[in-house]
Amino acid sequence: MTFELNGGKLLGLFAPIWALLALSWLVNPAAFLADPVNVAIAAGIPFVAAGALWLFGRRRWRLELTPTALVHHTLGRTEAFDWSLMGPIGVSRVFGLELVSPSTLHFAYAGGGLLGPAGQVLGRRLLCVFGDGGTDRLLRQIEDYRRLHGV
């Protein structure tokens, strides 16, 4: 089972930038009127970045479920998290930005890799920008897949 990159969820990553732009406009609207080109560039960069990632990286950046592991394909590398070494998966949300900012999936992981043994204590996080449904639906699908394969 594969969950591909979702462009809308990816765009939600940039919501804090727009919130800061709106706050800046409220504090100093004259600066926005004096330099509208730079404002348009600053507000448009997230659309360009998200569009480029979605167009060129959506096939590469994905979450794949196999009977033995959860595989996280990123633009630069692939990480496989063995089901037997993973703890329960939970969801971390950004307070106040649940509707626009993607959450993360977090879990303890006793396997090797970048964190090594510290992964059991610190855990791992995966940005939840995959699939067509919400974060809770993605978590349910992962847990159902995990139960189906007896891990």
GROMACS .gro file of N, CA and C in nm:
model
  453
    1MET      N    1   0.086  -0.116   0.000
    1MET     CA    2   0.000   0.000   0.000
    1MET      C    3   0.091   0.123   0.000
    2THR      N    4   0.059   0.218  -0.086
    2THR     CA    5   0.143   0.338  -0.099
    2THR      C    6   0.057   0.464  -0.083
    3PHE      N    7   0.111   0.560  -0.008
    3PHE     CA    8   0.047   0.690   0.009
    3PHE      C    9   0.139   0.794  -0.055
    4GLU      N   10   0.089   0.856  -0.162
    4GLU     CA   11   0.171   0.955  -0.233
    4GLU      C   12   0.160   1.093  -0.168
    5LEU      N   13   0.251   1.179  -0.206
    5LEU     CA   14   0.255   1.316  -0.157
    5LEU      C   15   0.128   1.390  -0.197
    6ASN      N   16   0.068   1.462  -0.102
    6ASN     CA   17  -0.053   1.539  -0.126
    6ASN      C   18  -0.016   1.687  -0.135
    7GLY      N   19  -0.043   1.748  -0.252
    7GLY     CA   20  -0.005   1.888  -0.275
    7GLY      C   21  -0.071   1.985  -0.179
    8GLY      N   22  -0.197   1.961  -0.144
    8GLY     CA   23  -0.267   2.050  -0.050
    8GLY      C   24  -0.207   2.046   0.088
    9LYS      N   25  -0.172   1.926   0.134
    9LYS     CA   26  -0.109   1.913   0.266
    9LYS      C   27   0.031   1.975   0.265
   10LEU      N   28   0.099   1.961   0.153
   10LEU     CA   29   0.232   2.020   0.140
   10LEU      C   30   0.223   2.172   0.145
   11LEU      N   31   0.123   2.227   0.081
   11LEU     CA   32   0.103   2.372   0.083
   11LEU      C   33   0.075   2.421   0.225
   12GLY      N   34   0.010   2.338   0.305
   12GLY     CA   35  -0.018   2.373   0.444
   12GLY      C   36   0.107   2.393   0.527
   13LEU      N   37   0.219   2.338   0.483
   13LEU     CA   38   0.345   2.361   0.554
   13LEU      C   39   0.382   2.509   0.560
   14PHE      N   40   0.337   2.583   0.461
   14PHE     CA   41   0.375   2.723   0.450
   14PHE      C   42   0.276   2.817   0.518
   15ALA      N   43   0.174   2.765   0.582
   15ALA     CA   44   0.074   2.848   0.650
   15ALA      C   45   0.135   2.945   0.751
   16PRO      N   46   0.236   2.907   0.827
   16PRO     CA   47   0.295   3.004   0.920
   16PRO      C   48   0.354   3.127   0.850
   17ILE      N   49   0.406   3.109   0.729
   17ILE     CA   50   0.462   3.223   0.655
   17ILE      C   51   0.351   3.322   0.623
   18TRP      N   52   0.237   3.269   0.578
   18TRP     CA   53   0.126   3.359   0.546
   18TRP      C   54   0.069   3.425   0.671
   19ALA      N   55   0.069   3.354   0.783
   19ALA     CA   56   0.022   3.414   0.908
   19ALA      C   57   0.114   3.529   0.949
   20LEU      N   58   0.245   3.511   0.932
   20LEU     CA   59   0.339   3.618   0.964
   20LEU      C   60   0.325   3.736   0.868
   21LEU      N   61   0.300   3.707   0.741
   21LEU     CA   62   0.276   3.815   0.644
   21LEU      C   63   0.151   3.895   0.680
   22ALA      N   64   0.046   3.825   0.721
   22ALA     CA   65  -0.078   3.893   0.759
   22ALA      C   66  -0.056   3.979   0.883
   23LEU      N   67   0.016   3.927   0.979
   23LEU     CA   68   0.047   4.005   1.100
   23LEU      C   69   0.132   4.126   1.066
   24SER      N   70   0.228   4.107   0.978
   24SER     CA   71   0.314   4.217   0.935
   24SER      C   72   0.232   4.325   0.863
   25TRP      N   73   0.137   4.282   0.781
   25TRP     CA   74   0.052   4.378   0.711
   25TRP      C   75  -0.033   4.458   0.809
   26LEU      N   76  -0.084   4.392   0.913
   26LEU     CA   77  -0.163   4.462   1.014
   26LEU      C   78  -0.081   4.565   1.090
   27VAL      N   79   0.045   4.533   1.115
   27VAL     CA   80   0.133   4.623   1.191
   27VAL      C   81   0.181   4.739   1.105
   28ASN      N   82   0.216   4.711   0.979
   28ASN     CA   83   0.275   4.815   0.895
   28ASN      C   84   0.224   4.802   0.751
   29PRO      N   85   0.099   4.843   0.725
   29PRO     CA   86   0.046   4.828   0.589
   29PRO      C   87   0.114   4.918   0.486
   30ALA      N   88   0.175   5.026   0.531
   30ALA     CA   89   0.241   5.118   0.438
   30ALA      C   90   0.358   5.049   0.366
   31ALA      N   91   0.429   4.963   0.437
   31ALA     CA   92   0.542   4.892   0.376
   31ALA      C   93   0.494   4.799   0.264
   32PHE      N   94   0.378   4.741   0.281
   32PHE     CA   95   0.322   4.654   0.178
   32PHE      C   96   0.281   4.733   0.054
   33LEU      N   97   0.225   4.850   0.076
   33LEU     CA   98   0.183   4.934  -0.037
   33LEU      C   99   0.303   4.994  -0.109
   34ALA      N  100   0.411   5.018  -0.036
   34ALA     CA  101   0.530   5.078  -0.095
   34ALA      C  102   0.607   4.979  -0.182
   35ASP      N  103   0.601   4.851  -0.151
   35ASP     CA  104   0.679   4.751  -0.224
   35ASP      C  105   0.596   4.626  -0.253
   36PRO      N  106   0.495   4.638  -0.339
   36PRO     CA  107   0.406   4.523  -0.364
   36PRO      C  108   0.474   4.406  -0.436
   37VAL      N  109   0.580   4.434  -0.512
   37VAL     CA  110   0.648   4.326  -0.585
   37VAL      C  111   0.713   4.228  -0.487
   38ASN      N  112   0.783   4.280  -0.387
   38ASN     CA  113   0.847   4.192  -0.289
   38ASN      C  114   0.744   4.118  -0.205
   39VAL      N  115   0.631   4.180  -0.178
   39VAL     CA  116   0.524   4.114  -0.104
   39VAL      C  117   0.469   3.999  -0.187
   40ALA      N  118   0.448   4.023  -0.315
   40ALA     CA  119   0.397   3.917  -0.403
   40ALA      C  120   0.496   3.801  -0.414
   41ILE      N  121   0.625   3.833  -0.419
   41ILE     CA  122   0.727   3.729  -0.425
   41ILE      C  123   0.727   3.647  -0.297
   42ALA      N  124   0.725   3.717  -0.182
   42ALA     CA  125   0.726   3.646  -0.053
   42ALA      C  126   0.601   3.560  -0.036
   43ALA      N  127   0.487   3.608  -0.078
   43ALA     CA  128   0.364   3.531  -0.065
   43ALA      C  129   0.355   3.419  -0.169
   44GLY      N  130   0.422   3.435  -0.283
   44GLY     CA  131   0.414   3.336  -0.390
   44GLY      C  132   0.517   3.225  -0.382
   45ILE      N  133   0.625   3.245  -0.310
   45ILE     CA  134   0.730   3.143  -0.300
   45ILE      C  135   0.674   3.009  -0.250
   46PRO      N  136   0.588   3.009  -0.148
   46PRO     CA  137   0.533   2.879  -0.105
   46PRO      C  138   0.456   2.806  -0.216
   47PHE      N  139   0.383   2.878  -0.300
   47PHE     CA  140   0.311   2.814  -0.409
   47PHE      C  141   0.409   2.752  -0.509
   48VAL      N  142   0.515   2.824  -0.540
   48VAL     CA  143   0.615   2.774  -0.634
   48VAL      C  144   0.686   2.652  -0.576
   49ALA      N  145   0.727   2.662  -0.449
   49ALA     CA  146   0.798   2.550  -0.385
   49ALA      C  147   0.709   2.426  -0.375
   50ALA      N  148   0.586   2.444  -0.328
   50ALA     CA  149   0.496   2.330  -0.314
   50ALA      C  150   0.462   2.271  -0.452
   51GLY      N  151   0.441   2.358  -0.550
   51GLY     CA  152   0.411   2.310  -0.685
   51GLY      C  153   0.526   2.231  -0.744
   52ALA      N  154   0.648   2.281  -0.726
   52ALA     CA  155   0.765   2.210  -0.778
   52ALA      C  156   0.783   2.075  -0.709
   53LEU      N  157   0.769   2.074  -0.577
   53LEU     CA  158   0.782   1.947  -0.504
   53LEU      C  159   0.675   1.848  -0.548
   54TRP      N  160   0.553   1.898  -0.565
   54TRP     CA  161   0.445   1.809  -0.603
   54TRP      C  162   0.465   1.756  -0.745
   55LEU      N  163   0.505   1.844  -0.838
   55LEU     CA  164   0.524   1.801  -0.976
   55LEU      C  165   0.641   1.706  -0.994
   56PHE      N  166   0.754   1.740  -0.931
   56PHE     CA  167   0.877   1.664  -0.957
   56PHE      C  168   0.909   1.561  -0.849
   57GLY      N  169   0.846   1.572  -0.732
   57GLY     CA  170   0.884   1.482  -0.624
   57GLY      C  171   0.774   1.391  -0.573
   58ARG      N  172   0.653   1.404  -0.626
   58ARG     CA  173   0.543   1.327  -0.567
   58ARG      C  174   0.560   1.177  -0.586
   59ARG      N  175   0.622   1.134  -0.692
   59ARG     CA  176   0.645   0.990  -0.712
   59ARG      C  177   0.760   0.940  -0.624
   60ARG      N  178   0.852   1.031  -0.591
   60ARG     CA  179   0.966   0.991  -0.510
   60ARG      C  180   0.940   1.005  -0.361
   61TRP      N  181   0.867   1.107  -0.319
   61TRP     CA  182   0.841   1.131  -0.177
   61TRP      C  183   0.707   1.067  -0.144
   62ARG      N  184   0.713   0.952  -0.077
   62ARG     CA  185   0.591   0.878  -0.048
   62ARG      C  186   0.612   0.789   0.074
   63LEU      N  187   0.502   0.738   0.122
   63LEU     CA  188   0.502   0.646   0.236
   63LEU      C  189   0.449   0.513   0.185
   64GLU      N  190   0.525   0.407   0.208
   64GLU     CA  191   0.487   0.276   0.157
   64GLU      C  192   0.476   0.177   0.273
   65LEU      N  193   0.372   0.098   0.272
   65LEU     CA  194   0.352  -0.005   0.373
   65LEU      C  195   0.379  -0.140   0.310
   66THR      N  196   0.468  -0.216   0.371
   66THR     CA  197   0.496  -0.351   0.326
   66THR      C  198   0.466  -0.445   0.442
   67PRO      N  199   0.455  -0.574   0.418
   67PRO     CA  200   0.427  -0.666   0.530
   67PRO      C  201   0.534  -0.666   0.639
   68THR      N  202   0.654  -0.622   0.608
   68THR     CA  203   0.761  -0.625   0.707
   68THR      C  204   0.801  -0.488   0.762
   69ALA      N  205   0.766  -0.380   0.690
   69ALA     CA  206   0.816  -0.249   0.733
   69ALA      C  207   0.731  -0.134   0.679
   70LEU      N  208   0.746  -0.021   0.745
   70LEU     CA  209   0.694   0.105   0.695
   70LEU      C  210   0.812   0.172   0.625
   71VAL      N  211   0.798   0.202   0.498
   71VAL     CA  212   0.908   0.256   0.420
   71VAL      C  213   0.877   0.402   0.385
   72HIS      N  214   0.969   0.491   0.424
   72HIS     CA  215   0.954   0.634   0.400
   72HIS      C  216   1.052   0.675   0.292
   73HIS      N  217   1.000   0.702   0.172
   73HIS     CA  218   1.083   0.746   0.061
   73HIS      C  219   1.083   0.899   0.063
   74THR      N  220   1.200   0.960   0.070
   74THR     CA  221   1.212   1.105   0.062
   74THR      C  222   1.285   1.139  -0.067
   75LEU      N  223   1.307   1.267  -0.090
   75LEU     CA  224   1.377   1.307  -0.211
   75LEU      C  225   1.523   1.263  -0.209
   76GLY      N  226   1.581   1.251  -0.089
   76GLY     CA  227   1.722   1.218  -0.080
   76GLY      C  228   1.755   1.077  -0.039
   77ARG      N  229   1.665   1.008   0.032
   77ARG     CA  230   1.697   0.874   0.079
   77ARG      C  231   1.569   0.796   0.108
   78THR      N  232   1.588   0.670   0.143
   78THR     CA  233   1.478   0.583   0.179
   78THR      C  234   1.508   0.522   0.315
   79GLU      N  235   1.410   0.532   0.406
   79GLU     CA  236   1.423   0.472   0.538
   79GLU      C  237   1.318   0.364   0.553
   80ALA      N  238   1.360   0.248   0.601
   80ALA     CA  239   1.267   0.138   0.628
   80ALA      C  240   1.261   0.118   0.779
   81PHE      N  241   1.140   0.122   0.833
   81PHE     CA  242   1.118   0.102   0.975
   81PHE      C  243   1.049  -0.032   0.994
   82ASP      N  244   1.123  -0.129   1.045
   82ASP     CA  245   1.072  -0.264   1.066
   82ASP      C  246   0.957  -0.259   1.166
   83TRP      N  247   0.845  -0.322   1.131
   83TRP     CA  248   0.727  -0.320   1.218
   83TRP      C  249   0.758  -0.375   1.356
   84SER      N  250   0.840  -0.479   1.363
   84SER     CA  251   0.866  -0.543   1.492
   84SER      C  252   0.949  -0.455   1.585
   85LEU      N  253   1.017  -0.355   1.531
   85LEU     CA  254   1.099  -0.265   1.613
   85LEU      C  255   1.028  -0.133   1.645
   86MET      N  256   0.908  -0.116   1.591
   86MET     CA  257   0.833   0.009   1.610
   86MET      C  258   0.739  -0.002   1.729
   87GLY      N  259   0.728   0.108   1.800
   87GLY     CA  260   0.627   0.118   1.905
   87GLY      C  261   0.496   0.164   1.844
   88PRO      N  262   0.398   0.193   1.928
   88PRO     CA  263   0.270   0.243   1.876
   88PRO      C  264   0.289   0.377   1.805
   89ILE      N  265   0.210   0.400   1.702
   89ILE     CA  266   0.219   0.524   1.625
   89ILE      C  267   0.117   0.622   1.680
   90GLY      N  268   0.160   0.746   1.698
   90GLY     CA  269   0.071   0.852   1.744
   90GLY      C  270   0.076   0.970   1.649
   91VAL      N  271  -0.006   1.070   1.675
   91VAL     CA  272  -0.012   1.189   1.592
   91VAL      C  273   0.021   1.311   1.676
   92SER      N  274   0.109   1.396   1.626
   92SER     CA  275   0.140   1.523   1.690
   92SER      C  276   0.089   1.634   1.600
   93ARG      N  277   0.008   1.721   1.657
   93ARG     CA  278  -0.048   1.832   1.579
   93ARG      C  279   0.013   1.963   1.625
   94VAL      N  280   0.014   2.061   1.536
   94VAL     CA  281   0.062   2.194   1.568
   94VAL      C  282  -0.055   2.270   1.631
   95PHE      N  283  -0.038   2.313   1.754
   95PHE     CA  284  -0.146   2.379   1.826
   95PHE      C  285  -0.189   2.506   1.752
   96GLY      N  286  -0.317   2.517   1.727
   96GLY     CA  287  -0.373   2.635   1.661
   96GLY      C  288  -0.371   2.630   1.510
   97LEU      N  289  -0.295   2.538   1.453
   97LEU     CA  290  -0.285   2.529   1.307
   97LEU      C  291  -0.330   2.392   1.255
   98GLU      N  292  -0.416   2.323   1.329
   98GLU     CA  293  -0.456   2.188   1.291
   98GLU      C  294  -0.521   2.181   1.155
   99LEU      N  295  -0.594   2.286   1.116
   99LEU     CA  296  -0.666   2.281   0.989
   99LEU      C  297  -0.578   2.306   0.868
  100VAL      N  298  -0.467   2.377   0.886
  100VAL     CA  299  -0.386   2.412   0.769
  100VAL      C  300  -0.246   2.353   0.772
  101SER      N  301  -0.192   2.326   0.887
  101SER     CA  302  -0.055   2.277   0.895
  101SER      C  303  -0.052   2.126   0.915
  102PRO      N  304   0.029   2.055   0.838
  102PRO     CA  305   0.034   1.909   0.853
  102PRO      C  306   0.086   1.867   0.990
  103SER      N  307   0.039   1.754   1.034
  103SER     CA  308   0.083   1.695   1.159
  103SER      C  309   0.201   1.603   1.131
  104THR      N  310   0.250   1.541   1.237
  104THR     CA  311   0.354   1.440   1.219
  104THR      C  312   0.308   1.310   1.283
  105LEU      N  313   0.352   1.201   1.225
  105LEU     CA  314   0.335   1.071   1.287
  105LEU      C  315   0.458   1.047   1.371
  106HIS      N  316   0.441   1.007   1.496
  106HIS     CA  317   0.559   0.981   1.579
  106HIS      C  318   0.548   0.842   1.642
  107PHE      N  319   0.663   0.780   1.660
  107PHE     CA  320   0.668   0.645   1.716
  107PHE      C  321   0.808   0.619   1.770
  108ALA      N  322   0.816   0.531   1.869
  108ALA     CA  323   0.945   0.486   1.920
  108ALA      C  324   0.999   0.383   1.821
  109TYR      N  325   1.130   0.384   1.800
  109TYR     CA  326   1.190   0.290   1.707
  109TYR      C  327   1.322   0.243   1.761
  110ALA      N  328   1.336   0.113   1.781
  110ALA     CA  329   1.456   0.055   1.841
  110ALA      C  330   1.561   0.015   1.737
  111GLY      N  331   1.534   0.036   1.611
  111GLY     CA  332   1.626  -0.007   1.507
  111GLY      C  333   1.744   0.086   1.491
  112GLY      N  334   1.833   0.051   1.402
  112GLY     CA  335   1.951   0.132   1.374
  112GLY      C  336   1.915   0.255   1.293
  113GLY      N  337   2.016   0.319   1.244
  113GLY     CA  338   1.993   0.438   1.163
  113GLY      C  339   2.058   0.559   1.226
  114LEU      N  340   2.007   0.674   1.192
  114LEU     CA  341   2.065   0.799   1.235
  114LEU      C  342   2.070   0.812   1.387
  115LEU      N  343   1.963   0.772   1.455
  115LEU     CA  344   1.958   0.787   1.600
  115LEU      C  345   2.008   0.666   1.676
  116GLY      N  346   2.013   0.551   1.611
  116GLY     CA  347   2.057   0.430   1.678
  116GLY      C  348   1.971   0.397   1.798
  117PRO      N  349   2.032   0.359   1.911
  117PRO     CA  350   1.956   0.320   2.030
  117PRO      C  351   1.875   0.435   2.089
  118ALA      N  352   1.915   0.557   2.062
  118ALA     CA  353   1.841   0.672   2.116
  118ALA      C  354   1.702   0.683   2.054
  119GLY      N  355   1.679   0.617   1.943
  119GLY     CA  356   1.548   0.620   1.878
  119GLY      C  357   1.438   0.561   1.963
  120GLN      N  358   1.475   0.467   2.050
  120GLN     CA  359   1.374   0.408   2.138
  120GLN      C  360   1.323   0.512   2.237
  121VAL      N  361   1.411   0.601   2.280
  121VAL     CA  362   1.372   0.704   2.378
  121VAL      C  363   1.315   0.827   2.307
  122LEU      N  364   1.386   0.877   2.207
  122LEU     CA  365   1.345   0.999   2.139
  122LEU      C  366   1.233   0.976   2.039
  123GLY      N  367   1.234   0.862   1.975
  123GLY     CA  368   1.134   0.831   1.875
  123GLY      C  369   1.169   0.889   1.740
  124ARG      N  370   1.084   0.864   1.645
  124ARG     CA  371   1.099   0.915   1.509
  124ARG      C  372   0.973   0.990   1.472
  125ARG      N  373   0.985   1.083   1.380
  125ARG     CA  374   0.871   1.160   1.332
  125ARG      C  375   0.873   1.160   1.179
  126LEU      N  376   0.754   1.146   1.123
  126LEU     CA  377   0.738   1.153   0.978
  126LEU      C  378   0.634   1.261   0.949
  127LEU      N  379   0.668   1.352   0.863
  127LEU     CA  380   0.577   1.458   0.824
  127LEU      C  381   0.456   1.396   0.754
  128CYS      N  382   0.339   1.435   0.795
  128CYS     CA  383   0.217   1.371   0.747
  128CYS      C  384   0.159   1.448   0.629
  129VAL      N  385   0.224   1.439   0.515
  129VAL     CA  386   0.180   1.507   0.393
  129VAL      C  387   0.142   1.405   0.286
  130PHE      N  388   0.099   1.288   0.331
  130PHE     CA  389   0.071   1.179   0.240
  130PHE      C  390  -0.076   1.141   0.243
  131GLY      N  391  -0.126   1.089   0.133
  131GLY     CA  392  -0.262   1.038   0.126
  131GLY      C  393  -0.366   1.146   0.103
  132ASP      N  394  -0.485   1.101   0.071
  132ASP     CA  395  -0.593   1.193   0.039
  132ASP      C  396  -0.677   1.230   0.160
  133GLY      N  397  -0.679   1.148   0.262
  133GLY     CA  398  -0.760   1.175   0.380
  133GLY      C  399  -0.682   1.255   0.484
  134GLY      N  400  -0.745   1.273   0.597
  134GLY     CA  401  -0.681   1.344   0.706
  134GLY      C  402  -0.578   1.257   0.778
  135THR      N  403  -0.513   1.317   0.875
  135THR     CA  404  -0.409   1.248   0.951
  135THR      C  405  -0.466   1.129   1.027
  136ASP      N  406  -0.582   1.147   1.088
  136ASP     CA  407  -0.641   1.038   1.163
  136ASP      C  408  -0.676   0.920   1.073
  137ARG      N  409  -0.722   0.948   0.953
  137ARG     CA  410  -0.753   0.841   0.858
  137ARG      C  411  -0.626   0.768   0.816
  138LEU      N  412  -0.517   0.843   0.792
  138LEU     CA  413  -0.390   0.781   0.755
  138LEU      C  414  -0.342   0.691   0.868
  139LEU      N  415  -0.350   0.740   0.990
  139LEU     CA  416  -0.308   0.660   1.106
  139LEU      C  417  -0.393   0.533   1.117
  140ARG      N  418  -0.522   0.544   1.097
  140ARG     CA  419  -0.611   0.428   1.102
  140ARG      C  420  -0.573   0.325   0.995
  141GLN      N  421  -0.542   0.374   0.874
  141GLN     CA  422  -0.506   0.283   0.765
  141GLN      C  423  -0.373   0.212   0.795
  142ILE      N  424  -0.279   0.284   0.853
  142ILE     CA  425  -0.150   0.222   0.888
  142ILE      C  426  -0.171   0.118   0.996
  143GLU      N  427  -0.247   0.151   1.100
  143GLU     CA  428  -0.271   0.056   1.208
  143GLU      C  429  -0.349  -0.065   1.158
  144ASP      N  430  -0.447  -0.044   1.070
  144ASP     CA  431  -0.523  -0.156   1.013
  144ASP      C  432  -0.431  -0.247   0.932
  145TYR      N  433  -0.342  -0.190   0.854
  145TYR     CA  434  -0.247  -0.267   0.773
  145TYR      C  435  -0.155  -0.347   0.866
  146ARG      N  436  -0.111  -0.282   0.972
  146ARG     CA  437  -0.022  -0.347   1.068
  146ARG      C  438  -0.092  -0.465   1.135
  147ARG      N  439  -0.216  -0.448   1.175
  147ARG     CA  440  -0.293  -0.558   1.236
  147ARG      C  441  -0.318  -0.670   1.135
  148LEU      N  442  -0.347  -0.633   1.012
  148LEU     CA  443  -0.375  -0.731   0.907
  148LEU      C  444  -0.258  -0.827   0.888
  149HIS      N  445  -0.136  -0.773   0.900
  149HIS     CA  446  -0.015  -0.854   0.880
  149HIS      C  447   0.041  -0.908   1.011
  150GLY      N  448  -0.033  -0.889   1.120
  150GLY     CA  449   0.006  -0.951   1.248
  150GLY      C  450   0.129  -0.896   1.314
  151VAL      N  451   0.156  -0.768   1.296
  151VAL     CA  452   0.272  -0.707   1.362
  151VAL      C  453   0.230  -0.593   1.451
   0.00000   0.00000   0.00000
